[in-house]
Amino acid sequence: MPRTVSKSRNIAEDRPQERAIKVEKANFWESLKRFVLARETRMVVGILLLLLAVVALLSYVSYLFTGTYDQSVLSLDHAEKVANREAIRNMLGLPGAELAQFMIDGSFGFVSILLVFMLAIYALRMMHVLKDIRAILLFCGGSFWVLWGSVVLGFAHGMVHQMGVFRWGGAFGEAASRWLVSYLNTIGTILVLAALLVIFLIVTDPKFIDRCKAFGVWFKGLFTKKSTVHSSTSPTSPTSSSTPTDPSNEVTIDLPIDIDDKPAPAKEPTPKPEGGEVSFTIEPVNEDEHHEEPAIEIEAPEPEPESLPTVDEEGEPLGDAPLIEEPANPISPSKRGAGGVDLEIEDVNEDELYTKDPDKLLEKLGPYDPRKDLEFYKFPSLNLLKVYDNEAAPVINEEEQRANGARIVTTLRNYGIEIDSIKATVGPTVTLYEIVPKAGVRVAKIQALENDIMLSLSATGIRIIAPMPGKGTIGIEVPNEKPQVVSMHSVIASKRFQEETKMRLPIAYGRTITNEVFMFDLAKTPHLLVAGATGTGKSVAINAIITSLLYKKHPAELKLVMVDPKMVEFAPYKPLIKHFLAAQPDTDPEQVVITDCDKVINTLNSLVIEMENRYKLLMDAGVRNLEDYNDKFVRRRLNPNKLVADSLHHQYLPYIVIIIDEYGDFIMQAGKQVETPIARITQKARAVGMHMILATQRPSVNIVTGVIKANIPTRIALRTQSVIDSRTVLDAKGAEQLIGRGDSLYAGNASVTRIQCAFVDTPEVDAIVGHIAKQQRYTEPYQLPEYIGEGGEGEAVAPGSVDMKRLDPMFADVARYVVTKQEGSTSRLQRAFEIGYNRAGKLSDQLEAAGIVGPNKGPKGRDVLIQDLSQLDQVLEDLGVK
């Protein structure tokens, strides 16, 4: 029977040529972009610019001493200058003398030296020696000082009427100053120049106005002190009986001009298809959006820093660990007035504003910015991912699709099943054939022919979807003869992933059978089970999930807990210890990825404590989930100095994603000791932003238990060894027919979707981790609560108690600091020793248990009970601490 091709098949003969031209153009611009942004290119350009800056500097300096003598040659015409070039004394000869004369006399005068330094700084920035200087700020600021300084020097030179070889402000300064004087005279010119300077300082220095106010107060205080001295010598003054001629004994009252105008403490600035014929249609999928829209590199916002951060031994900027600052009271609660009178000045306390008027506090400090501590952090770029040929659109083999369609129609007809139409949708690894059976054909009859259809197609495995949800057709998924690689670059660079702002934890997992980028929100999943036989792509799927999170989330917003019994799967992520990883206190950096079963038990129980602590914070804040809590904290509705419970204070809470690879190995070793905390976390941790990903290669009923399945409704199944394993994971068959290598079924929202997982190779992971590891970092990993189970060192410590046998290694240094400064607040320890709040709180509890400080008094800190170091040395000796 002849077959007709439907007109809906939208394949033009010139489509491959057009696509090839587009790909060629895209490859050219991509290659050009990579060349321009390449490290070697930037290094070569930087060296050339630095060489030019050095030449200009030497010419400039030499000209200051030899310019007068060289004028006799420089004043000649070009031919004569070349003939007499040996008479030039400039250390760089005639070119250097001409360059320096143009810089000083022919352009901007003596301030031209700033142009040389600007060029040198930009060259070092190109070479990545100076990374934290923004080019636009350097250009704008330097340009102002050059232009303004040139006019000022030109004006000054004209005022003194001094003749000489050099024009102080150069040709520009002289011309501009003369023009201003001709219109505004001398006084007007001075006022304009002064006004421009003040406006520039106000725009570029946020504290300039405050400094002016402070200077005004100081200047006014000079006269106030003189008046006070005069009154103190009066016979009627109560203080005149002391030593009236000694100013050191005078009592003065320095009242602030305006309490509300006092500069605010340094906080984070404000801070997203009849008859006897069958129509056969092949519908190719449109190319991905990112070919139409250029790929967008993700970069963290760079708010203007007030000061440059410190750098480590590698020259990389370091961010401070998140600190909870103490309330900065700009005015003392009481002042001693003249005549011994105590004046009580009511203070605007930030702790009171948190409860009484948070809107005023928000207006004063601005919203809290969790990214402020690592404000120079740069997100990974798309250049770190490998680009494959034709990665965004499948290669359509029309001959193969037609042959498979004919075999399906023939096989069904052999069993007496007639169909009205068949349509093929080509994906990267699988083609979906949708058939519409004639009226009266039972769906179960087609399902029963699964093996017969697979035999006729000579396929490794097919999957029949009967019926297709919401379509009224029956789907038959057949593997392609030449499957394509779905690269991680193609899904990360897609328009959908780049512009996604609603998902809290967006995961770009791969592409569907219709070649669309498949994404899901891990925060709404809320937990995930990944199961599949050995070698089916389970580890690649986990790496794709992690890569998606690293491309979208800032280190302040996400923390990872990694458990790897195989010891090699998560090892490349160890350099992220001070960016994205979370661990218990005093964890060895080499063991931040957990591999030991005992440490897994302790870590899981520590996460349970973290979950309970977060629920306490949410309860005190009066909210129901982490999003509302963090939103309230950002809007300054929660006081970070308020003691909630057991040294627990309000703070910005990042998401915590727990990833356990091959957790079945731990179940077999520890059983309930591992299953119980996992069950508790999966039951309750969703609301507090803690989400778990479990991966196993043995999806049997004793590993994927009923408790796990009940609490983890979302699952990803790669190829399984049997239909029983498929039913264990998905509660349905189908996973046993997958083709492997990332071919997977995603079960969520009461539907099962076939997806080809994106492929991310080990070199790509290493490049991403290397890029992040060089970034600004915290001083330590995110601290989880300490948990000591049975069999640990010493006896298990009850919640709220302190084990004096396990003192912090910094205990002695912290104790001496507290006694020396006589300050015992936890936030002070954070800033002084650059540690996280959990560790600082633990140290405070140990100091209290040792009798060095008193109990917590909330915002007022702790009283120091030991007054001198000799007494402290005795206490430390009794504790066995050196």
PDB file of N, CA, C and O in Angstrom, residues 201-224:
ATOM      1  N   LEU A 201      33.496  64.577  44.960  1.00  0.00           N
ATOM      2  CA  LEU A 201      33.757  63.859  46.207  1.00  0.00           C
ATOM      3  C   LEU A 201      32.469  63.319  46.813  1.00  0.00           C
ATOM      4  O   LEU A 201      32.455  62.222  47.383  1.00  0.00           O
ATOM      5  N   ILE A 202      31.376  64.055  46.713  1.00  0.00           N
ATOM      6  CA  ILE A 202      30.102  63.572  47.249  1.00  0.00           C
ATOM      7  C   ILE A 202      29.638  62.333  46.477  1.00  0.00           C
ATOM      8  O   ILE A 202      29.156  61.355  47.066  1.00  0.00           O
ATOM      9  N   VAL A 203      29.799  62.358  45.159  1.00  0.00           N
ATOM     10  CA  VAL A 203      29.339  61.240  44.332  1.00  0.00           C
ATOM     11  C   VAL A 203      30.194  59.992  44.551  1.00  0.00           C
ATOM     12  O   VAL A 203      29.686  58.869  44.604  1.00  0.00           O
ATOM     13  N   THR A 204      31.507  60.175  44.703  1.00  0.00           N
ATOM     14  CA  THR A 204      32.411  59.020  44.771  1.00  0.00           C
ATOM     15  C   THR A 204      32.685  58.534  46.185  1.00  0.00           C
ATOM     16  O   THR A 204      33.067  57.380  46.375  1.00  0.00           O
ATOM     17  N   ASP A 205      32.503  59.381  47.197  1.00  0.00           N
ATOM     18  CA  ASP A 205      32.809  58.991  48.577  1.00  0.00           C
ATOM     19  C   ASP A 205      31.534  59.089  49.415  1.00  0.00           C
ATOM     20  O   ASP A 205      31.097  60.191  49.752  1.00  0.00           O
ATOM     21  N   PRO A 206      30.925  57.964  49.789  1.00  0.00           N
ATOM     22  CA  PRO A 206      29.686  58.020  50.568  1.00  0.00           C
ATOM     23  C   PRO A 206      29.857  58.670  51.938  1.00  0.00           C
ATOM     24  O   PRO A 206      28.877  59.135  52.526  1.00  0.00           O
ATOM     25  N   LYS A 207      31.064  58.698  52.470  1.00  0.00           N
ATOM     26  CA  LYS A 207      31.294  59.232  53.801  1.00  0.00           C
ATOM     27  C   LYS A 207      31.793  60.675  53.784  1.00  0.00           C
ATOM     28  O   LYS A 207      32.160  61.213  54.829  1.00  0.00           O
ATOM     29  N   PHE A 208      31.827  61.311  52.615  1.00  0.00           N
ATOM     30  CA  PHE A 208      32.360  62.663  52.527  1.00  0.00           C
ATOM     31  C   PHE A 208      31.510  63.645  53.327  1.00  0.00           C
ATOM     32  O   PHE A 208      32.044  64.514  54.045  1.00  0.00           O
ATOM     33  N   ILE A 209      30.182  63.517  53.206  1.00  0.00           N
ATOM     34  CA  ILE A 209      29.299  64.425  53.945  1.00  0.00           C
ATOM     35  C   ILE A 209      29.487  64.251  55.445  1.00  0.00           C
ATOM     36  O   ILE A 209      29.528  65.224  56.217  1.00  0.00           O
ATOM     37  N   ASP A 210      29.616  62.982  55.879  1.00  0.00           N
ATOM     38  CA  ASP A 210      29.814  62.730  57.309  1.00  0.00           C
ATOM     39  C   ASP A 210      31.134  63.298  57.796  1.00  0.00           C
ATOM     40  O   ASP A 210      31.231  63.818  58.920  1.00  0.00           O
ATOM     41  N   ARG A 211      32.154  63.242  56.959  1.00  0.00           N
ATOM     42  CA  ARG A 211      33.443  63.817  57.347  1.00  0.00           C
ATOM     43  C   ARG A 211      33.346  65.327  57.464  1.00  0.00           C
ATOM     44  O   ARG A 211      33.949  65.934  58.351  1.00  0.00           O
ATOM     45  N   CYS A 212      32.593  65.933  56.560  1.00  0.00           N
ATOM     46  CA  CYS A 212      32.395  67.387  56.643  1.00  0.00           C
ATOM     47  C   CYS A 212      31.666  67.755  57.933  1.00  0.00           C
ATOM     48  O   CYS A 212      32.007  68.750  58.599  1.00  0.00           O
ATOM     49  N   LYS A 213      30.645  66.964  58.287  1.00  0.00           N
ATOM     50  CA  LYS A 213      29.935  67.231  59.533  1.00  0.00           C
ATOM     51  C   LYS A 213      30.856  67.074  60.739  1.00  0.00           C
ATOM     52  O   LYS A 213      30.822  67.864  61.685  1.00  0.00           O
ATOM     53  N   ALA A 214      31.673  66.031  60.715  1.00  0.00           N
ATOM     54  CA  ALA A 214      32.603  65.818  61.823  1.00  0.00           C
ATOM     55  C   ALA A 214      33.598  66.961  61.937  1.00  0.00           C
ATOM     56  O   ALA A 214      33.942  67.402  63.038  1.00  0.00           O
ATOM     57  N   PHE A 215      34.054  67.470  60.798  1.00  0.00           N
ATOM     58  CA  PHE A 215      34.964  68.613  60.828  1.00  0.00           C
ATOM     59  C   PHE A 215      34.259  69.845  61.400  1.00  0.00           C
ATOM     60  O   PHE A 215      34.849  70.619  62.166  1.00  0.00           O
ATOM     61  N   GLY A 216      32.985  70.030  61.019  1.00  0.00           N
ATOM     62  CA  GLY A 216      32.245  71.160  61.566  1.00  0.00           C
ATOM     63  C   GLY A 216      32.081  71.067  63.073  1.00  0.00           C
ATOM     64  O   GLY A 216      32.207  72.061  63.799  1.00  0.00           O
ATOM     65  N   VAL A 217      31.806  69.869  63.566  1.00  0.00           N
ATOM     66  CA  VAL A 217      31.678  69.680  65.012  1.00  0.00           C
ATOM     67  C   VAL A 217      32.999  69.963  65.708  1.00  0.00           C
ATOM     68  O   VAL A 217      33.062  70.598  66.762  1.00  0.00           O
ATOM     69  N   TRP A 218      34.094  69.469  65.101  1.00  0.00           N
ATOM     70  CA  TRP A 218      35.412  69.717  65.691  1.00  0.00           C
ATOM     71  C   TRP A 218      35.742  71.195  65.699  1.00  0.00           C
ATOM     72  O   TRP A 218      36.258  71.738  66.688  1.00  0.00           O
ATOM     73  N   PHE A 219      35.433  71.870  64.585  1.00  0.00           N
ATOM     74  CA  PHE A 219      35.738  73.298  64.507  1.00  0.00           C
ATOM     75  C   PHE A 219      34.909  74.081  65.519  1.00  0.00           C
ATOM     76  O   PHE A 219      35.408  74.997  66.179  1.00  0.00           O
ATOM     77  N   LYS A 220      33.645  73.705  65.671  1.00  0.00           N
ATOM     78  CA  LYS A 220      32.804  74.374  66.655  1.00  0.00           C
ATOM     79  C   LYS A 220      33.277  74.089  68.064  1.00  0.00           C
ATOM     80  O   LYS A 220      33.188  74.922  68.964  1.00  0.00           O
ATOM     81  N   GLY A 221      33.804  72.879  68.280  1.00  0.00           N
ATOM     82  CA  GLY A 221      34.290  72.515  69.593  1.00  0.00           C
ATOM     83  C   GLY A 221      35.476  73.333  70.039  1.00  0.00           C
ATOM     84  O   GLY A 221      35.718  73.507  71.248  1.00  0.00           O
ATOM     85  N   LEU A 222      36.253  73.874  69.077  1.00  0.00           N
ATOM     86  CA  LEU A 222      37.377  74.721  69.462  1.00  0.00           C
ATOM     87  C   LEU A 222      36.904  75.947  70.223  1.00  0.00           C
ATOM     88  O   LEU A 222      37.482  76.339  71.240  1.00  0.00           O
ATOM     89  N   PHE A 223      35.818  76.549  69.753  1.00  0.00           N
ATOM     90  CA  PHE A 223      35.287  77.723  70.431  1.00  0.00           C
ATOM     91  C   PHE A 223      34.542  77.351  71.701  1.00  0.00           C
ATOM     92  O   PHE A 223      34.541  78.083  72.686  1.00  0.00           O
ATOM     93  N   THR A 224      33.910  76.172  71.705  1.00  0.00           N
ATOM     94  CA  THR A 224      33.206  75.743  72.914  1.00  0.00           C
ATOM     95  C   THR A 224      34.180  75.533  74.062  1.00  0.00           C
ATOM     96  O   THR A 224      33.924  75.883  75.199  1.00  0.00           O
TER      97      THR A 224
END
